[in-house]
mmCIF file of C-alpha atoms in Angstrom:
data_model
loop_
_atom_site.group_PDB
_atom_site.id
_atom_site.type_symbol
_atom_site.label_atom_id
_atom_site.label_comp_id
_atom_site.label_asym_id
_atom_site.label_seq_id
_atom_site.Cartn_x
_atom_site.Cartn_y
_atom_site.Cartn_z
ATOM 1 C CA UNK A 1 46.189 24.223 75.173
ATOM 2 C CA UNK A 2 44.596 27.249 73.582
ATOM 3 C CA UNK A 3 41.619 28.619 75.597
ATOM 4 C CA UNK A 4 38.954 30.251 73.407
ATOM 5 C CA UNK A 5 35.771 31.898 74.479
ATOM 6 C CA UNK A 6 34.618 32.591 77.864
ATOM 7 C CA UNK A 7 35.538 30.591 80.984
ATOM 8 C CA UNK A 8 34.084 30.989 84.707
ATOM 9 C CA UNK A 9 36.535 30.353 87.426
ATOM 10 C CA UNK A 10 35.006 27.766 89.723
ATOM 11 C CA UNK A 11 35.129 27.461 93.551
ATOM 12 C CA UNK A 12 37.487 24.426 93.483
ATOM 13 C CA UNK A 13 39.961 24.185 96.369
ATOM 14 C CA UNK A 14 42.808 26.496 95.817
ATOM 15 C CA UNK A 15 45.004 28.950 97.675
ATOM 16 C CA UNK A 16 43.474 32.302 98.538
ATOM 17 C CA UNK A 17 44.902 35.724 99.656
ATOM 18 C CA UNK A 18 44.871 36.896 103.206
ATOM 19 C CA UNK A 19 45.496 40.676 102.569
ATOM 20 C CA UNK A 20 42.390 42.671 102.191
ATOM 21 C CA UNK A 21 41.969 44.913 99.056
ATOM 22 C CA UNK A 22 40.357 48.241 98.318
ATOM 23 C CA UNK A 23 37.453 47.875 95.926
ATOM 24 C CA UNK A 24 35.857 50.844 94.087
ATOM 25 C CA UNK A 25 32.432 50.578 92.190
ATOM 26 C CA UNK A 26 31.429 53.637 90.312
ATOM 27 C CA UNK A 27 29.855 54.835 87.100
ATOM 28 C CA UNK A 28 26.493 55.896 85.826
ATOM 29 C CA UNK A 29 25.053 52.436 85.269
ATOM 30 C CA UNK A 30 23.105 50.251 87.814
ATOM 31 C CA UNK A 31 24.551 47.757 90.153
ATOM 32 C CA UNK A 32 26.989 49.493 92.407
ATOM 33 C CA UNK A 33 25.296 49.269 95.804
ATOM 34 C CA UNK A 34 23.796 45.941 94.772
ATOM 35 C CA UNK A 35 27.511 44.651 94.378
ATOM 36 C CA UNK A 36 28.293 45.894 97.874
ATOM 37 C CA UNK A 37 25.036 43.780 99.096
ATOM 38 C CA UNK A 38 26.379 40.668 97.236
ATOM 39 C CA UNK A 39 29.649 40.925 99.062
ATOM 40 C CA UNK A 40 27.751 41.171 102.323
ATOM 41 C CA UNK A 41 25.884 38.074 101.512
ATOM 42 C CA UNK A 42 29.056 36.174 100.639
ATOM 43 C CA UNK A 43 30.823 37.461 103.798
ATOM 44 C CA UNK A 44 27.782 36.301 105.955
ATOM 45 C CA UNK A 45 27.976 32.890 104.446
ATOM 46 C CA UNK A 46 31.609 32.491 105.397
ATOM 47 C CA UNK A 47 30.965 33.406 108.919
ATOM 48 C CA UNK A 48 27.743 31.460 109.704
ATOM 49 C CA UNK A 49 29.777 28.469 110.920
ATOM 50 C CA UNK A 50 32.383 30.416 112.547
ATOM 51 C CA UNK A 51 32.510 30.582 116.289
ATOM 52 C CA UNK A 52 34.130 34.014 116.377
ATOM 53 C CA UNK A 53 33.226 37.456 114.915
ATOM 54 C CA UNK A 54 36.086 37.262 112.410
ATOM 55 C CA UNK A 55 33.704 37.521 109.401
ATOM 56 C CA UNK A 56 31.758 40.502 110.648
ATOM 57 C CA UNK A 57 30.577 43.172 108.183
ATOM 58 C CA UNK A 58 29.776 46.856 108.596
ATOM 59 C CA UNK A 59 27.508 48.388 106.023
ATOM 60 C CA UNK A 60 27.945 52.128 106.316
ATOM 61 C CA UNK A 61 25.409 53.901 104.065
ATOM 62 C CA UNK A 62 26.065 57.548 103.180
ATOM 63 C CA UNK A 63 23.319 59.934 101.643
ATOM 64 C CA UNK A 64 20.606 57.341 102.662
ATOM 65 C CA UNK A 65 18.879 58.802 105.705
ATOM 66 C CA UNK A 66 16.250 56.704 107.409
ATOM 67 C CA UNK A 67 13.356 59.085 106.407
ATOM 68 C CA UNK A 68 13.169 57.388 103.023
ATOM 69 C CA UNK A 69 12.863 53.560 102.050
ATOM 70 C CA UNK A 70 15.278 51.894 99.888
ATOM 71 C CA UNK A 71 15.166 48.603 98.031
ATOM 72 C CA UNK A 72 17.899 47.137 100.136
ATOM 73 C CA UNK A 73 16.264 48.033 103.551
ATOM 74 C CA UNK A 74 14.260 44.884 103.910
ATOM 75 C CA UNK A 75 17.028 42.581 102.909
ATOM 76 C CA UNK A 76 19.409 44.288 105.481
ATOM 77 C CA UNK A 77 16.809 44.053 108.138
ATOM 78 C CA UNK A 78 16.120 40.258 107.310
ATOM 79 C CA UNK A 79 19.969 39.610 107.488
ATOM 80 C CA UNK A 80 20.219 41.499 110.720
ATOM 81 C CA UNK A 81 17.405 39.395 112.205
ATOM 82 C CA UNK A 82 19.032 36.248 111.019
ATOM 83 C CA UNK A 83 22.628 36.843 111.621
ATOM 84 C CA UNK A 84 22.791 39.672 114.380
ATOM 85 C CA UNK A 85 26.225 38.661 115.163
ATOM 86 C CA UNK A 86 27.534 39.098 111.632
ATOM 87 C CA UNK A 87 26.248 42.466 110.289
ATOM 88 C CA UNK A 88 25.981 46.017 111.549
ATOM 89 C CA UNK A 89 24.362 48.862 109.617
ATOM 90 C CA UNK A 90 24.687 52.565 109.974
ATOM 91 C CA UNK A 91 22.802 55.224 107.757
ATOM 92 C CA UNK A 92 23.733 58.856 107.552
ATOM 93 C CA UNK A 93 22.517 61.789 105.379
ATOM 94 C CA UNK A 94 19.130 63.119 104.239
ATOM 95 C CA UNK A 95 16.731 61.270 102.366
ATOM 96 C CA UNK A 96 16.808 63.030 99.050
ATOM 97 C CA UNK A 97 19.099 63.940 96.231
ATOM 98 C CA UNK A 98 20.981 67.240 96.334
ATOM 99 C CA UNK A 99 23.501 69.098 94.186
ATOM 100 C CA UNK A 100 26.552 71.059 95.113
ATOM 101 C CA UNK A 101 24.697 74.371 95.341
ATOM 102 C CA UNK A 102 22.110 72.762 97.790
ATOM 103 C CA UNK A 103 24.510 71.495 100.424
ATOM 104 C CA UNK A 104 23.622 72.440 104.070
ATOM 105 C CA UNK A 105 25.309 72.243 107.456
ATOM 106 C CA UNK A 106 23.170 69.259 108.113
ATOM 107 C CA UNK A 107 24.719 67.368 105.160
ATOM 108 C CA UNK A 108 28.285 68.264 106.183
ATOM 109 C CA UNK A 109 27.506 67.081 109.899
ATOM 110 C CA UNK A 110 26.113 63.840 108.823
ATOM 111 C CA UNK A 111 28.980 63.101 106.285
ATOM 112 C CA UNK A 112 31.414 63.744 109.242
ATOM 113 C CA UNK A 113 29.453 61.441 111.539
ATOM 114 C CA UNK A 114 29.472 58.717 109.096
ATOM 115 C CA UNK A 115 33.175 59.098 108.497
ATOM 116 C CA UNK A 116 33.891 59.081 112.222
ATOM 117 C CA UNK A 117 31.989 55.625 112.353
ATOM 118 C CA UNK A 118 34.155 54.522 109.444
ATOM 119 C CA UNK A 119 37.410 55.473 110.877
ATOM 120 C CA UNK A 120 36.503 53.707 114.122
ATOM 121 C CA UNK A 121 35.405 50.593 112.412
ATOM 122 C CA UNK A 122 38.630 50.432 110.303
ATOM 123 C CA UNK A 123 40.684 50.736 113.299
ATOM 124 C CA UNK A 124 38.810 48.444 115.510
ATOM 125 C CA UNK A 125 39.856 45.123 114.041
ATOM 126 C CA UNK A 126 36.120 44.072 114.549
ATOM 127 C CA UNK A 127 35.213 43.783 110.875
ATOM 128 C CA UNK A 128 36.411 41.620 108.142
ATOM 129 C CA UNK A 129 34.509 43.786 105.491
ATOM 130 C CA UNK A 130 33.578 47.580 105.692
ATOM 131 C CA UNK A 131 31.383 48.777 103.093
ATOM 132 C CA UNK A 132 31.267 52.577 102.408
ATOM 133 C CA UNK A 133 28.052 52.610 100.415
ATOM 134 C CA UNK A 134 27.870 55.952 98.343
ATOM 135 C CA UNK A 135 31.115 57.521 99.612
ATOM 136 C CA UNK A 136 32.115 58.331 96.168
ATOM 137 C CA UNK A 137 29.566 61.141 95.598
ATOM 138 C CA UNK A 138 30.182 62.333 99.192
ATOM 139 C CA UNK A 139 33.650 62.989 98.238
ATOM 140 C CA UNK A 140 32.779 64.465 94.976
ATOM 141 C CA UNK A 141 30.380 66.952 96.686
ATOM 142 C CA UNK A 142 33.333 67.998 99.067
ATOM 143 C CA UNK A 143 31.490 66.786 102.074
ATOM 144 C CA UNK A 144 34.719 65.017 103.300
ATOM 145 C CA UNK A 145 38.360 65.727 102.605
ATOM 146 C CA UNK A 146 39.521 63.308 99.880
ATOM 147 C CA UNK A 147 43.110 63.358 101.328
ATOM 148 C CA UNK A 148 42.029 62.171 104.769
ATOM 149 C CA UNK A 149 39.857 59.463 103.394
ATOM 150 C CA UNK A 150 42.622 58.160 101.059
ATOM 151 C CA UNK A 151 45.170 58.377 103.898
ATOM 152 C CA UNK A 152 42.963 56.407 106.382
ATOM 153 C CA UNK A 153 42.149 53.632 103.683
ATOM 154 C CA UNK A 154 45.793 53.263 102.685
ATOM 155 C CA UNK A 155 46.732 52.630 106.436
ATOM 156 C CA UNK A 156 43.920 50.055 106.996
ATOM 157 C CA UNK A 157 44.582 46.827 108.855
ATOM 158 C CA UNK A 158 46.159 44.293 106.233
ATOM 159 C CA UNK A 159 43.439 41.782 106.260
ATOM 160 C CA UNK A 160 40.429 44.180 106.007
ATOM 161 C CA UNK A 161 38.435 44.527 102.817
ATOM 162 C CA UNK A 162 37.154 48.001 101.882
ATOM 163 C CA UNK A 163 34.296 48.468 99.492
ATOM 164 C CA UNK A 164 33.559 52.164 98.169
ATOM 165 C CA UNK A 165 30.517 52.634 95.862
ATOM 166 C CA UNK A 166 28.683 55.362 94.020
ATOM 167 C CA UNK A 167 29.187 57.674 91.189
ATOM 168 C CA UNK A 168 32.090 60.122 90.492
ATOM 169 C CA UNK A 169 34.906 58.412 92.516
ATOM 170 C CA UNK A 170 37.708 60.902 92.840
ATOM 171 C CA UNK A 171 41.067 60.160 91.013
ATOM 172 C CA UNK A 172 43.006 60.041 94.305
ATOM 173 C CA UNK A 173 40.758 57.169 95.676
ATOM 174 C CA UNK A 174 40.936 55.353 92.326
ATOM 175 C CA UNK A 175 44.783 55.628 92.465
ATOM 176 C CA UNK A 176 44.904 53.604 95.602
ATOM 177 C CA UNK A 177 42.309 51.155 94.603
ATOM 178 C CA UNK A 178 43.200 47.585 94.066
ATOM 179 C CA UNK A 179 39.917 46.953 92.175
ATOM 180 C CA UNK A 180 37.953 49.459 90.076
ATOM 181 C CA UNK A 181 34.843 48.399 88.209
ATOM 182 C CA UNK A 182 32.876 51.037 86.399
ATOM 183 C CA UNK A 183 29.054 50.370 85.649
ATOM 184 C CA UNK A 184 28.282 52.028 82.294
ATOM 185 C CA UNK A 185 24.609 52.100 81.154
ATOM 186 C CA UNK A 186 23.812 50.680 77.662
ATOM 187 C CA UNK A 187 20.843 51.767 75.848
ATOM 188 C CA UNK A 188 18.496 49.437 73.814
ATOM 189 C CA UNK A 189 15.974 51.224 71.628
ATOM 190 C CA UNK A 190 14.055 47.931 70.933
ATOM 191 C CA UNK A 191 13.064 47.512 74.648
ATOM 192 C CA UNK A 192 11.826 51.090 74.899
ATOM 193 C CA UNK A 193 9.760 50.615 71.498
ATOM 194 C CA UNK A 194 8.093 47.495 72.729
ATOM 195 C CA UNK A 195 7.649 48.947 76.181
ATOM 196 C CA UNK A 196 9.607 45.990 77.776
ATOM 197 C CA UNK A 197 10.301 46.340 81.496
ATOM 198 C CA UNK A 198 11.824 44.243 84.023
ATOM 199 C CA UNK A 199 14.762 42.736 82.168
ATOM 200 C CA UNK A 200 18.238 43.762 83.531
ATOM 201 C CA UNK A 201 21.554 42.709 82.129
ATOM 202 C CA UNK A 202 24.959 42.839 83.803
ATOM 203 C CA UNK A 203 27.877 41.979 81.555
ATOM 204 C CA UNK A 204 31.532 43.049 80.776
ATOM 205 C CA UNK A 205 34.941 42.063 81.935
ATOM 206 C CA UNK A 206 34.842 43.783 85.252
ATOM 207 C CA UNK A 207 34.029 42.398 88.724
ATOM 208 C CA UNK A 208 30.523 42.978 90.025
ATOM 209 C CA UNK A 209 28.244 41.205 87.759
ATOM 210 C CA UNK A 210 27.252 38.219 89.790
ATOM 211 C CA UNK A 211 27.829 40.072 92.911
ATOM 212 C CA UNK A 212 25.174 42.799 91.745
ATOM 213 C CA UNK A 213 22.700 39.782 90.993
ATOM 214 C CA UNK A 214 23.160 38.565 94.620
ATOM 215 C CA UNK A 215 22.589 42.019 95.822
ATOM 216 C CA UNK A 216 19.375 42.260 93.701
ATOM 217 C CA UNK A 217 18.273 38.880 94.910
ATOM 218 C CA UNK A 218 18.729 40.177 98.430
ATOM 219 C CA UNK A 219 16.635 43.206 97.789
ATOM 220 C CA UNK A 220 13.818 40.893 96.428
ATOM 221 C CA UNK A 221 14.077 38.561 99.376
ATOM 222 C CA UNK A 222 13.757 41.478 101.759
ATOM 223 C CA UNK A 223 10.478 42.485 99.880
ATOM 224 C CA UNK A 224 9.090 38.943 100.099
ATOM 225 C CA UNK A 225 9.788 38.712 103.872
ATOM 226 C CA UNK A 226 8.106 42.009 104.619
ATOM 227 C CA UNK A 227 5.065 40.879 102.253
ATOM 228 C CA UNK A 228 4.700 37.105 102.519
ATOM 229 C CA UNK A 229 3.310 35.326 99.383
ATOM 230 C CA UNK A 230 3.768 38.528 97.211
ATOM 231 C CA UNK A 231 7.369 38.040 96.269
ATOM 232 C CA UNK A 232 9.381 34.762 95.535
ATOM 233 C CA UNK A 233 12.936 34.542 94.218
ATOM 234 C CA UNK A 234 14.760 31.969 92.036
ATOM 235 C CA UNK A 235 18.523 32.109 91.952
ATOM 236 C CA UNK A 236 19.513 30.015 88.843
ATOM 237 C CA UNK A 237 23.274 29.715 88.251
ATOM 238 C CA UNK A 238 25.081 28.156 85.264
ATOM 239 C CA UNK A 239 28.764 26.825 84.951
ATOM 240 C CA UNK A 240 28.896 26.771 88.771
ATOM 241 C CA UNK A 241 28.211 23.091 89.596
ATOM 242 C CA UNK A 242 30.958 22.742 92.302
ATOM 243 C CA UNK A 243 30.843 23.431 95.936
ATOM 244 C CA UNK A 244 32.742 26.117 98.029
ATOM 245 C CA UNK A 245 30.784 29.088 97.137
ATOM 246 C CA UNK A 246 30.211 31.159 100.323
ATOM 247 C CA UNK A 247 26.899 32.375 99.304
ATOM 248 C CA UNK A 248 25.496 28.995 99.330
ATOM 249 C CA UNK A 249 25.658 28.923 103.235
ATOM 250 C CA UNK A 250 23.809 32.249 103.642
ATOM 251 C CA UNK A 251 21.266 31.392 100.950
ATOM 252 C CA UNK A 252 20.638 28.128 102.563
ATOM 253 C CA UNK A 253 20.030 29.788 106.046
ATOM 254 C CA UNK A 254 17.744 32.273 104.360
ATOM 255 C CA UNK A 255 15.827 29.239 102.937
ATOM 256 C CA UNK A 256 15.703 27.532 106.356
ATOM 257 C CA UNK A 257 14.385 30.755 107.840
ATOM 258 C CA UNK A 258 11.975 31.984 105.078
ATOM 259 C CA UNK A 259 11.188 28.814 103.058
ATOM 260 C CA UNK A 260 8.358 30.536 101.207
ATOM 261 C CA UNK A 261 10.588 33.328 99.749
ATOM 262 C CA UNK A 262 13.761 31.963 98.053
ATOM 263 C CA UNK A 263 14.873 28.840 95.841
ATOM 264 C CA UNK A 264 18.513 28.316 94.648
ATOM 265 C CA UNK A 265 19.569 26.017 91.813
ATOM 266 C CA UNK A 266 23.065 25.374 90.458
ATOM 267 C CA UNK A 267 24.139 23.572 87.258
ATOM 268 C CA UNK A 268 27.295 22.611 85.498
ATOM 269 C CA UNK A 269 30.633 20.831 86.184
ATOM 270 C CA UNK A 270 33.145 21.903 88.856
ATOM 271 C CA UNK A 271 35.508 22.914 86.347
ATOM 272 C CA UNK A 272 36.180 25.864 84.021
ATOM 273 C CA UNK A 273 34.617 25.379 80.633
ATOM 274 C CA UNK A 274 36.324 26.707 77.497
ATOM 275 C CA UNK A 275 34.963 26.626 73.826
ATOM 276 C CA UNK A 276 37.517 23.831 72.995
ATOM 277 C CA UNK A 277 37.047 21.911 76.096
ATOM 278 C CA UNK A 278 33.226 21.530 76.128
ATOM 279 C CA UNK A 279 31.895 17.918 77.196
ATOM 280 C CA UNK A 280 28.541 16.459 76.663
ATOM 281 C CA UNK A 281 27.774 17.034 80.376
ATOM 282 C CA UNK A 282 28.111 20.680 79.823
ATOM 283 C CA UNK A 283 25.338 20.626 77.179
ATOM 284 C CA UNK A 284 23.005 18.423 79.455
ATOM 285 C CA UNK A 285 23.688 20.686 82.591
ATOM 286 C CA UNK A 286 23.080 23.849 80.668
ATOM 287 C CA UNK A 287 19.790 22.520 79.233
ATOM 288 C CA UNK A 288 18.837 21.335 82.531
ATOM 289 C CA UNK A 289 19.207 24.673 84.064
ATOM 290 C CA UNK A 290 17.253 26.259 81.236
ATOM 291 C CA UNK A 291 14.370 23.899 81.749
ATOM 292 C CA UNK A 292 14.145 25.020 85.395
ATOM 293 C CA UNK A 293 14.422 28.768 84.429
ATOM 294 C CA UNK A 294 11.968 28.583 81.452
ATOM 295 C CA UNK A 295 9.264 27.133 83.690
ATOM 296 C CA UNK A 296 10.032 29.637 86.485
ATOM 297 C CA UNK A 297 9.683 32.484 83.911
ATOM 298 C CA UNK A 298 6.463 31.170 82.446
ATOM 299 C CA UNK A 299 4.808 30.222 85.789
ATOM 300 C CA UNK A 300 4.537 33.773 87.260
ATOM 301 C CA UNK A 301 5.271 32.182 90.765
ATOM 302 C CA UNK A 302 8.543 33.989 90.941
ATOM 303 C CA UNK A 303 8.759 37.833 90.950
ATOM 304 C CA UNK A 304 12.461 37.974 90.674
ATOM 305 C CA UNK A 305 14.628 35.456 88.715
ATOM 306 C CA UNK A 306 18.306 35.567 88.690
ATOM 307 C CA UNK A 307 19.916 33.875 85.621
ATOM 308 C CA UNK A 308 23.645 33.964 86.659
ATOM 309 C CA UNK A 309 26.194 33.355 84.051
ATOM 310 C CA UNK A 310 23.570 32.746 81.362
ATOM 311 C CA UNK A 311 25.500 34.957 79.004
ATOM 312 C CA UNK A 312 28.733 32.935 78.829
ATOM 313 C CA UNK A 313 26.700 29.760 78.741
ATOM 314 C CA UNK A 314 25.133 31.056 75.467
ATOM 315 C CA UNK A 315 28.526 32.560 74.355
ATOM 316 C CA UNK A 316 29.877 29.049 74.703
ATOM 317 C CA UNK A 317 26.857 27.808 72.485
ATOM 318 C CA UNK A 318 25.677 25.331 75.211
ATOM 319 C CA UNK A 319 22.259 26.917 74.710
ATOM 320 C CA UNK A 320 20.362 28.297 71.696
ATOM 321 C CA UNK A 321 19.525 32.031 71.902
ATOM 322 C CA UNK A 322 15.941 31.956 70.286
ATOM 323 C CA UNK A 323 14.085 30.077 73.022
ATOM 324 C CA UNK A 324 15.520 32.438 75.533
ATOM 325 C CA UNK A 325 14.262 35.508 73.569
ATOM 326 C CA UNK A 326 10.838 33.920 73.324
ATOM 327 C CA UNK A 327 10.584 33.021 76.966
ATOM 328 C CA UNK A 328 11.576 36.839 77.697
ATOM 329 C CA UNK A 329 9.085 38.105 75.521
ATOM 330 C CA UNK A 330 6.323 36.146 77.097
ATOM 331 C CA UNK A 331 7.351 36.627 80.664
ATOM 332 C CA UNK A 332 4.485 37.994 83.169
ATOM 333 C CA UNK A 333 4.839 41.901 83.156
ATOM 334 C CA UNK A 334 5.542 41.858 87.004
ATOM 335 C CA UNK A 335 8.349 39.377 86.806
ATOM 336 C CA UNK A 336 11.849 40.749 86.969
ATOM 337 C CA UNK A 337 14.563 38.825 85.254
ATOM 338 C CA UNK A 338 18.243 39.573 86.003
ATOM 339 C CA UNK A 339 20.737 38.081 83.578
ATOM 340 C CA UNK A 340 24.592 38.082 84.165
ATOM 341 C CA UNK A 341 27.907 37.239 82.731
ATOM 342 C CA UNK A 342 30.570 38.180 80.205
ATOM 343 C CA UNK A 343 30.240 37.396 76.503
ATOM 344 C CA UNK A 344 32.187 38.166 73.407
ATOM 345 C CA UNK A 345 29.051 38.352 71.170
ATOM 346 C CA UNK A 346 26.036 39.992 72.503
ATOM 347 C CA UNK A 347 23.012 37.620 71.954
ATOM 348 C CA UNK A 348 19.778 38.854 70.604
ATOM 349 C CA UNK A 349 18.164 38.959 73.944
ATOM 350 C CA UNK A 350 20.140 41.995 75.006
ATOM 351 C CA UNK A 351 17.831 44.145 72.832
ATOM 352 C CA UNK A 352 15.008 43.392 75.395
ATOM 353 C CA UNK A 353 16.836 44.824 78.358
ATOM 354 C CA UNK A 354 15.336 47.797 80.010
ATOM 355 C CA UNK A 355 18.411 48.005 82.273
ATOM 356 C CA UNK A 356 21.922 47.039 80.865
ATOM 357 C CA UNK A 357 25.186 47.784 82.778
ATOM 358 C CA UNK A 358 28.462 47.104 80.973
ATOM 359 C CA UNK A 359 30.986 46.542 83.838
ATOM 360 C CA UNK A 360 34.278 47.793 82.733
ATOM 361 C CA UNK A 361 37.541 46.533 84.474
ATOM 362 C CA UNK A 362 39.851 49.474 85.061
ATOM 363 C CA UNK A 363 41.770 47.577 87.722
ATOM 364 C CA UNK A 364 41.592 43.966 89.203
ATOM 365 C CA UNK A 365 43.946 42.548 91.771
ATOM 366 C CA UNK A 366 43.624 39.136 90.127
ATOM 367 C CA UNK A 367 45.398 40.590 86.971
ATOM 368 C CA UNK A 368 48.400 41.413 89.427
ATOM 369 C CA UNK A 369 48.654 37.764 90.413
ATOM 370 C CA UNK A 370 46.587 38.260 93.783
ATOM 371 C CA UNK A 371 44.547 35.184 94.650
ATOM 372 C CA UNK A 372 40.887 35.375 95.027
ATOM 373 C CA UNK A 373 39.167 35.196 98.515
ATOM 374 C CA UNK A 374 36.245 33.272 99.855
ATOM 375 C CA UNK A 375 33.504 35.537 101.256
ATOM 376 C CA UNK A 376 34.434 38.252 98.854
ATOM 377 C CA UNK A 377 35.004 36.901 95.428
ATOM 378 C CA UNK A 378 33.089 33.568 95.664
#
């Protein structure tokens, strides 16, 4: 059978890999640290019902000192309160941007401190995932020796996943990466001319689109937990009607702990949908999802709405474009909309995006025949 169009791999039961990979997210576009947060959420979901600490995560944040607040702080604090046995966080660096000519002894000491933590965590066997958030610019600034970092990552335990984020990843790190996604910013003059804010789109062939959206949702959940009643989040997912997605468990646990903050809906069949394999149920499920999303957008009840895999749903012609354009034009000003998924033809609502990251796939282990992994990929 010839497969035409866009297909989303589902979470049906299948073999999965045991060997951990080295992931690198870089580029000037938005979504890199968010992608790391999304993996954290999935990893926690996998570990909730596991009696051991085999799915524990370390989130090591370089260049993000505690003197400054970041969007992800509230989400991480909430996760640590809810799942203290599954997540550790370490922050290093000063809380301000600086260039190569402004490096101080403190910056070098903080980078070295963070790297000491990283080396210990990698060697310990305590973690299934180690996130090195913003290590790429640390290496680019020369705050850590690239050769030593590369040597340590190459000798990591087989099962450990390493995620490195930030702009300007050095070539030596990219050479050993199993996955390299580059976030490239795209400009939309229409959005600027109409002063449209609060619409973000993540598309492209690289890994990190839905994962970034999950990270964005976590950030919004964190804000809502710290300011009850002011922030509510809807995660609406198309083409993902099956079970087995590890983020489900974590989201369900967050809903139980914070029922006033987060709602989560899925629609679609538990099957990959291609243009020449569409069924009537695919249209019905796509429309059902859009009815939920449309009402949520118009209501103003949600401050953050994730429309996950809406792009391929439209690309498969399961939904018309114009109603989506109109709903986005009429959204409340303080409602954020995040839209994800690859597509062959950009629909008209892309012109309304105030933030648009095209995720380019430079490397992906799946293209080398490596299976996907629960708690990391889905």
